[in-house]
Amino acid sequence: MARVKLEVGKSGTVIIRIPFNLEMISKINSVEGRQWNAEGKYWTVPFSKNMINLLLSLFRYDTVELCPRLKAITDVPENGGDCVKKANYADKYEKTLQEIDNEMKLRGYSQKTRKAYRCQLKEFISYCLDKGWRRIGENEVKDYLDYMMNVRGVSTSSIDQAISAIKFIFTKILGQPGMILSIPRPKKEQRLPQAFSLQEIGGLFRQIKNIKHRAILFLIYSAGLRVGEAVRLKIGDVDIDKKMLYIRKAQGKNERYTILSQVALESLRFYLELYQPEKWLFPGAQPGRHITERSVQKAFEDARAKAGIQKEITIHSLRHSFATHLLEPGTDLGYIQELLGHNSDRINSLDGSEE
């Protein structure tokens, strides 16, 4: 069981010592004012009673050790000892989470969506642990969302995802579709999509020496593909004569064709002659598997760093740049939406949320 240690630090701070655990680190990153001390290998946060209680809430299902001074100012019961709250959650609810995951798998949910929902539902069920998740009602859902927003300060996109995951429980598992109809979704932040300039695109691709990486990144940019679509292309999806790509089971289970530029086509031809793939257009290191999304993302990140591009921009920005550079000469927006695989009522959805 993971152990959290809280101590009084210098200059009005609290020291947090945790093992290397991505879930724990994610929780600490939600705390305002946190700082990492690389030399001491610990985190610090501002000292206050509210802060201590917040930390105890965040780590309520882990073993938390408090130094005597901190224990004296918190709301921890005297008989709590050094172990504030232990997580019997994992054993008790792992089977439930597995059943929910199996149900999502049967309904065709992607692995990425299942993983995200499972994480959200784990947090939600943990929050309602003492109630028994099958007895949770609308008030508990609202309390949890209020806790996420006002205590943990998570993003609106994370809250929106939590609502979708909770909705899955009530509509698909418990058969209560009307239970959370009155739960409002947070208003999404309006963000302008980041895009590369044509000069940055040129500088980026000049840094990509790997033929395979160059070909797949050219396709992502030239054809407006999502990374997940690009890595899953098969040999038969490429129509060289018509300069078209066939995208199978794209987001929303819609299939579509999209264009293949002359520059990308030349890069692809060179790659095909050199690698001669058989099934997957871009095979991975493991036999019979396609290249991973992470491998492509890493190739992009390396090229961006070498090109000296300072924008906070991701590989998905290549897809946005495709749309931007088509719009600059006056290409019809509806045509661009069709190529990108957007529904007709999603004109304003190019905000990076679909990846």
Coordinates of C-alpha atoms in Angstrom, one line a residue:
M1 CA 0.0 0.0 0.0
A2 CA 1.3 3.4 -0.9
R3 CA 2.4 5.6 2.0
V4 CA 2.2 9.4 2.2
K5 CA 4.3 11.3 4.7
L6 CA 3.4 14.9 5.7
E7 CA 5.9 17.0 7.7
V8 CA 6.4 20.6 8.7
G9 CA 8.9 22.3 6.4
K10 CA 10.7 25.7 6.4
S11 CA 9.2 29.1 5.6
G12 CA 5.6 28.1 6.2
T13 CA 5.5 25.0 4.1
V14 CA 4.4 21.4 4.4
I15 CA 6.7 18.7 3.0
I16 CA 5.0 15.8 1.1
R17 CA 6.9 12.6 0.6
I18 CA 5.4 10.0 -1.7
P19 CA 6.7 7.0 -3.7
F20 CA 7.0 7.4 -7.4
N21 CA 3.4 6.8 -8.4
L22 CA 1.7 8.6 -11.4
E23 CA -1.7 8.7 -9.7
M24 CA -0.3 10.3 -6.6
I25 CA 1.7 12.8 -8.6
S26 CA -1.4 13.7 -10.6
K27 CA -3.2 14.5 -7.3
I28 CA -0.4 16.7 -6.1
N29 CA -0.3 18.5 -9.4
S30 CA -3.9 19.5 -8.8
V31 CA -2.8 21.4 -5.6
E32 CA -2.2 25.1 -6.1
G33 CA 1.1 26.4 -4.9
R34 CA 2.9 23.0 -5.0
Q35 CA 6.6 22.9 -5.7
W36 CA 9.1 20.1 -6.4
N37 CA 12.3 20.0 -4.4
A38 CA 14.7 18.0 -6.7
E39 CA 17.5 17.9 -4.1
G40 CA 15.3 16.5 -1.3
K41 CA 13.1 14.5 -3.6
Y42 CA 9.9 15.8 -2.0
W43 CA 7.0 18.3 -2.7
T44 CA 6.1 21.3 -0.7
V45 CA 2.8 23.2 -0.4
P46 CA 1.8 26.3 1.7
F47 CA 1.2 25.6 5.4
S48 CA -2.4 25.9 6.6
K49 CA -5.1 23.8 8.2
N50 CA -7.2 23.9 5.1
M51 CA -4.2 22.6 3.0
I52 CA -3.6 19.7 5.4
N53 CA -7.3 18.7 5.2
L54 CA -7.2 19.0 1.4
L55 CA -4.2 16.7 1.3
L56 CA -5.9 14.2 3.6
S57 CA -8.9 14.3 1.3
L58 CA -6.8 13.7 -1.8
F59 CA -5.0 10.8 -0.2
R60 CA -7.9 9.5 1.9
Y61 CA -7.5 6.0 0.5
D62 CA -3.8 5.7 1.1
T63 CA -1.8 5.4 4.3
V64 CA -1.0 8.9 5.5
E65 CA 1.6 9.6 8.2
L66 CA 1.4 13.0 10.0
C67 CA 4.1 14.5 12.2
P68 CA 2.7 15.4 15.6
R69 CA 2.5 19.2 14.9
L70 CA 0.3 18.6 11.8
K71 CA -1.8 16.0 13.5
A72 CA -2.6 18.6 16.2
I73 CA -4.2 21.1 13.8
T74 CA -6.2 18.7 11.6
D75 CA -9.6 17.1 11.8
V76 CA -8.1 13.6 12.2
P77 CA -9.7 11.6 15.1
E78 CA -7.3 11.0 18.0
N79 CA -7.6 7.2 17.6
G80 CA -6.6 7.5 13.9
G81 CA -2.9 6.8 14.7
D82 CA -0.4 7.3 12.0
C83 CA -2.6 5.6 9.5
V84 CA -5.3 8.1 8.6
K85 CA -7.2 6.1 6.1
K86 CA -6.5 2.8 4.5
A87 CA -7.6 1.9 1.0
N88 CA -9.5 -1.3 1.1
Y89 CA -11.1 0.1 -2.1
A90 CA -8.9 -1.8 -4.5
D91 CA -9.9 -5.3 -3.3
K92 CA -13.6 -4.3 -2.8
Y93 CA -14.2 -2.6 -6.1
E94 CA -11.7 -4.0 -8.6
K95 CA -14.2 -6.6 -9.6
T96 CA -16.9 -4.0 -10.2
L97 CA -14.5 -1.9 -12.3
Q98 CA -13.6 -5.0 -14.3
E99 CA -17.2 -5.7 -15.0
I100 CA -17.8 -2.1 -16.2
D101 CA -14.7 -2.4 -18.4
N102 CA -16.0 -5.6 -19.9
E103 CA -19.3 -3.9 -20.6
M104 CA -17.6 -1.1 -22.4
K105 CA -15.5 -3.5 -24.4
L106 CA -18.7 -5.4 -25.5
R107 CA -20.2 -2.1 -26.6
G108 CA -17.2 -1.2 -28.8
Y109 CA -15.6 1.5 -26.7
S110 CA -11.9 2.1 -27.7
Q111 CA -9.1 1.1 -25.3
K112 CA -8.3 4.8 -24.8
T113 CA -11.8 5.6 -23.8
R114 CA -12.1 2.6 -21.5
K115 CA -8.9 3.5 -19.7
A116 CA -10.1 7.1 -19.2
Y117 CA -13.5 6.1 -18.0
R118 CA -12.0 3.5 -15.6
C119 CA -9.8 6.1 -14.1
Q120 CA -12.7 8.5 -13.6
L121 CA -15.0 5.8 -12.2
K122 CA -12.3 4.7 -9.8
E123 CA -12.1 8.2 -8.3
F124 CA -15.9 8.6 -8.3
I125 CA -16.5 5.2 -6.5
S126 CA -13.7 6.0 -4.1
Y127 CA -15.3 9.3 -3.2
C128 CA -18.6 7.5 -2.5
L129 CA -17.0 4.5 -0.8
D130 CA -19.0 4.7 2.4
K131 CA -22.3 4.8 0.5
G132 CA -22.0 1.7 -1.7
W133 CA -21.9 2.7 -5.4
R134 CA -25.2 1.1 -6.2
R135 CA -27.0 3.4 -3.7
I136 CA -25.5 6.6 -5.2
G137 CA -28.0 9.2 -6.3
E138 CA -28.1 12.6 -8.0
N139 CA -27.0 14.5 -4.9
E140 CA -23.9 12.3 -4.5
V141 CA -23.0 12.9 -8.1
K142 CA -23.4 16.7 -7.7
D143 CA -21.3 16.7 -4.5
Y144 CA -18.6 14.8 -6.3
L145 CA -18.5 17.2 -9.2
D146 CA -18.5 20.1 -6.8
Y147 CA -15.5 18.5 -5.0
M148 CA -13.7 18.1 -8.3
M149 CA -14.3 21.6 -9.4
N150 CA -13.9 23.6 -6.1
V151 CA -11.5 21.5 -4.0
R152 CA -9.3 19.7 -6.5
G153 CA -9.6 22.5 -9.2
V154 CA -9.6 20.1 -12.1
S155 CA -10.1 21.2 -15.7
T156 CA -13.6 21.5 -17.3
S157 CA -12.6 18.8 -19.8
S158 CA -11.8 16.4 -17.0
I159 CA -15.2 17.2 -15.3
D160 CA -16.9 16.6 -18.6
Q161 CA -15.2 13.3 -19.0
A162 CA -16.2 12.3 -15.4
I163 CA -19.8 13.1 -16.2
S164 CA -19.7 10.9 -19.3
A165 CA -18.2 8.0 -17.3
I166 CA -20.7 8.3 -14.5
K167 CA -23.5 8.6 -17.1
F168 CA -22.3 5.2 -18.5
I169 CA -22.8 3.6 -15.1
F170 CA -26.4 4.8 -14.7
T171 CA -27.5 4.4 -18.3
K172 CA -25.8 1.2 -19.4
I173 CA -25.1 -0.7 -16.1
L174 CA -27.9 0.3 -13.7
G175 CA -30.6 1.1 -16.3
Q176 CA -31.4 4.5 -14.9
P177 CA -30.9 6.9 -17.9
G178 CA -32.9 9.7 -16.3
M179 CA -30.9 9.8 -13.1
I180 CA -28.4 12.4 -14.1
L181 CA -30.3 14.3 -16.8
S182 CA -30.3 17.4 -14.6
I183 CA -26.5 17.3 -14.1
P184 CA -25.2 20.3 -16.1
R185 CA -22.0 19.9 -18.1
P186 CA -19.4 22.6 -17.5
K187 CA -19.1 25.2 -20.2
K188 CA -16.1 24.4 -22.3
E189 CA -13.2 26.9 -22.5
Q190 CA -13.1 28.5 -25.8
R191 CA -9.5 28.1 -27.1
L192 CA -8.1 28.9 -30.5
P193 CA -6.3 26.0 -32.0
Q194 CA -2.6 26.2 -32.2
A195 CA -1.2 25.8 -35.7
F196 CA 2.2 25.8 -37.4
S197 CA 3.2 28.5 -39.9
L198 CA 4.3 27.3 -43.3
Q199 CA 7.9 28.2 -42.3
E200 CA 7.7 26.1 -39.1
I201 CA 6.3 23.2 -41.1
G202 CA 9.3 23.3 -43.4
G203 CA 11.7 23.6 -40.5
L204 CA 10.1 20.7 -38.7
F205 CA 10.3 18.3 -41.6
R206 CA 13.8 19.2 -42.4
Q207 CA 14.8 17.8 -39.0
I208 CA 13.2 14.4 -39.6
K209 CA 15.8 12.0 -41.0
N210 CA 14.1 8.7 -40.3
I211 CA 12.3 7.8 -43.6
K212 CA 9.4 6.0 -41.8
H213 CA 8.8 8.8 -39.3
R214 CA 9.0 11.4 -42.1
A215 CA 6.4 9.5 -44.2
I216 CA 3.8 9.0 -41.4
L217 CA 4.2 12.6 -40.1
F218 CA 3.8 13.9 -43.7
L219 CA 0.5 11.9 -43.9
I220 CA -0.8 13.3 -40.7
Y221 CA -0.2 16.8 -41.9
S222 CA -1.0 16.4 -45.6
A223 CA -4.2 14.3 -45.1
G224 CA -5.4 15.9 -41.8
L225 CA -5.2 12.6 -39.9
R226 CA -5.5 11.9 -36.2
V227 CA -2.4 10.0 -34.9
G228 CA -4.6 7.0 -34.1
E229 CA -5.8 6.9 -37.7
A230 CA -2.4 7.2 -39.2
V231 CA -0.8 4.3 -37.2
R232 CA -3.7 2.0 -38.2
L233 CA -3.5 2.5 -41.9
K234 CA -3.2 -0.6 -44.0
I235 CA -1.5 -1.1 -47.4
G236 CA -4.9 -1.4 -49.1
D237 CA -6.1 2.0 -47.7
V238 CA -3.7 3.9 -50.0
D239 CA -4.9 4.7 -53.5
I240 CA -1.8 6.1 -55.2
D241 CA -3.5 6.7 -58.6
K242 CA -6.3 8.8 -57.1
K243 CA -4.0 10.3 -54.4
M244 CA -6.5 9.3 -51.7
L245 CA -6.5 7.6 -48.4
Y246 CA -9.3 5.5 -47.0
I247 CA -9.7 6.0 -43.2
R248 CA -11.4 3.0 -41.6
K249 CA -13.4 3.2 -38.4
A250 CA -12.3 6.7 -37.6
Q251 CA -13.6 8.6 -34.6
G252 CA -17.3 8.1 -34.2
K253 CA -17.0 4.8 -36.2
N254 CA -17.3 6.9 -39.5
E255 CA -15.3 5.9 -42.5
R256 CA -14.1 8.5 -45.0
Y257 CA -11.7 9.3 -47.8
T258 CA -9.1 12.1 -47.5
I259 CA -6.6 13.6 -49.9
L260 CA -2.9 12.7 -50.3
S261 CA -0.7 15.6 -51.4
Q262 CA 2.0 15.2 -54.1
V263 CA 4.8 15.8 -51.6
A264 CA 3.4 13.3 -49.1
L265 CA 2.9 10.8 -52.0
E266 CA 6.6 11.1 -53.0
S267 CA 7.7 10.6 -49.4
L268 CA 5.3 7.6 -49.1
R269 CA 6.6 6.0 -52.3
F270 CA 10.2 6.3 -51.1
Y271 CA 9.3 4.7 -47.8
L272 CA 7.4 1.8 -49.5
E273 CA 10.3 1.0 -51.8
L274 CA 12.7 1.0 -48.8
Y275 CA 10.6 -0.8 -46.2
Q276 CA 8.1 -2.9 -48.3
P277 CA 5.5 -3.4 -45.5
E278 CA 3.0 -6.2 -46.0
K279 CA -0.1 -5.6 -43.8
W280 CA 0.2 -2.4 -41.8
L281 CA 1.4 0.6 -43.7
F282 CA 3.6 1.4 -40.8
P283 CA 4.4 -1.8 -38.9
G284 CA 5.7 -1.6 -35.3
A285 CA 8.6 -3.2 -33.6
Q286 CA 6.5 -6.2 -32.5
P287 CA 5.7 -8.6 -35.3
G288 CA 2.2 -8.3 -36.7
R289 CA 1.5 -5.0 -34.9
H290 CA 1.4 -1.4 -36.2
I291 CA 3.6 1.3 -35.0
T292 CA 2.5 2.8 -31.7
E293 CA 1.1 6.3 -31.3
R294 CA 3.7 7.0 -28.7
S295 CA 6.5 6.3 -31.2
V296 CA 5.1 8.8 -33.6
Q297 CA 4.6 11.4 -30.9
K298 CA 8.2 10.9 -29.8
A299 CA 9.4 11.4 -33.4
F300 CA 7.4 14.6 -33.6
E301 CA 8.6 15.9 -30.3
D302 CA 12.3 15.3 -31.2
A303 CA 11.9 17.1 -34.5
R304 CA 10.1 20.0 -32.9
A305 CA 12.9 20.4 -30.4
K306 CA 15.6 20.2 -33.1
A307 CA 13.7 22.8 -35.2
G308 CA 13.7 25.2 -32.2
I309 CA 9.9 25.6 -32.2
Q310 CA 9.0 27.2 -28.9
K311 CA 5.2 27.1 -29.2
E312 CA 3.3 24.8 -26.7
I313 CA 2.1 22.7 -29.6
T314 CA 1.4 19.0 -30.0
I315 CA 1.4 16.5 -32.9
H316 CA -2.3 17.1 -33.2
S317 CA -1.4 20.6 -34.3
L318 CA -0.3 19.1 -37.6
R319 CA -3.9 18.2 -38.2
H320 CA -5.0 21.7 -37.3
S321 CA -2.4 23.1 -39.6
F322 CA -3.7 21.1 -42.5
A323 CA -7.1 22.8 -42.1
T324 CA -5.5 26.2 -41.5
H325 CA -3.3 26.0 -44.6
L326 CA -6.2 24.9 -46.7
L327 CA -8.4 27.8 -45.5
E328 CA -5.7 30.4 -46.2
P329 CA -6.2 30.1 -50.0
G330 CA -10.0 30.1 -49.6
T331 CA -10.9 26.4 -49.6
D332 CA -14.5 25.7 -48.7
L333 CA -14.9 25.0 -44.9
G334 CA -17.5 22.2 -45.5
Y335 CA -15.0 20.4 -47.7
I336 CA -12.3 20.7 -45.1
Q337 CA -14.7 19.3 -42.4
E338 CA -15.5 16.3 -44.7
L339 CA -11.7 15.6 -45.1
L340 CA -11.1 15.8 -41.4
G341 CA -14.1 13.5 -40.6
H342 CA -16.1 16.1 -38.6
N343 CA -19.9 16.1 -38.5
S344 CA -21.6 18.9 -40.3
D345 CA -22.7 20.4 -36.9
R346 CA -19.2 20.6 -35.5
I347 CA -17.8 23.6 -37.4
N348 CA -16.2 25.0 -34.3
S349 CA -14.8 21.7 -32.9
L350 CA -11.2 22.1 -34.1
D351 CA -10.0 22.7 -30.6
G352 CA -7.8 19.7 -29.9
S353 CA -10.4 17.9 -27.9
E354 CA -11.0 14.9 -30.1
E355 CA -7.6 13.2 -29.9

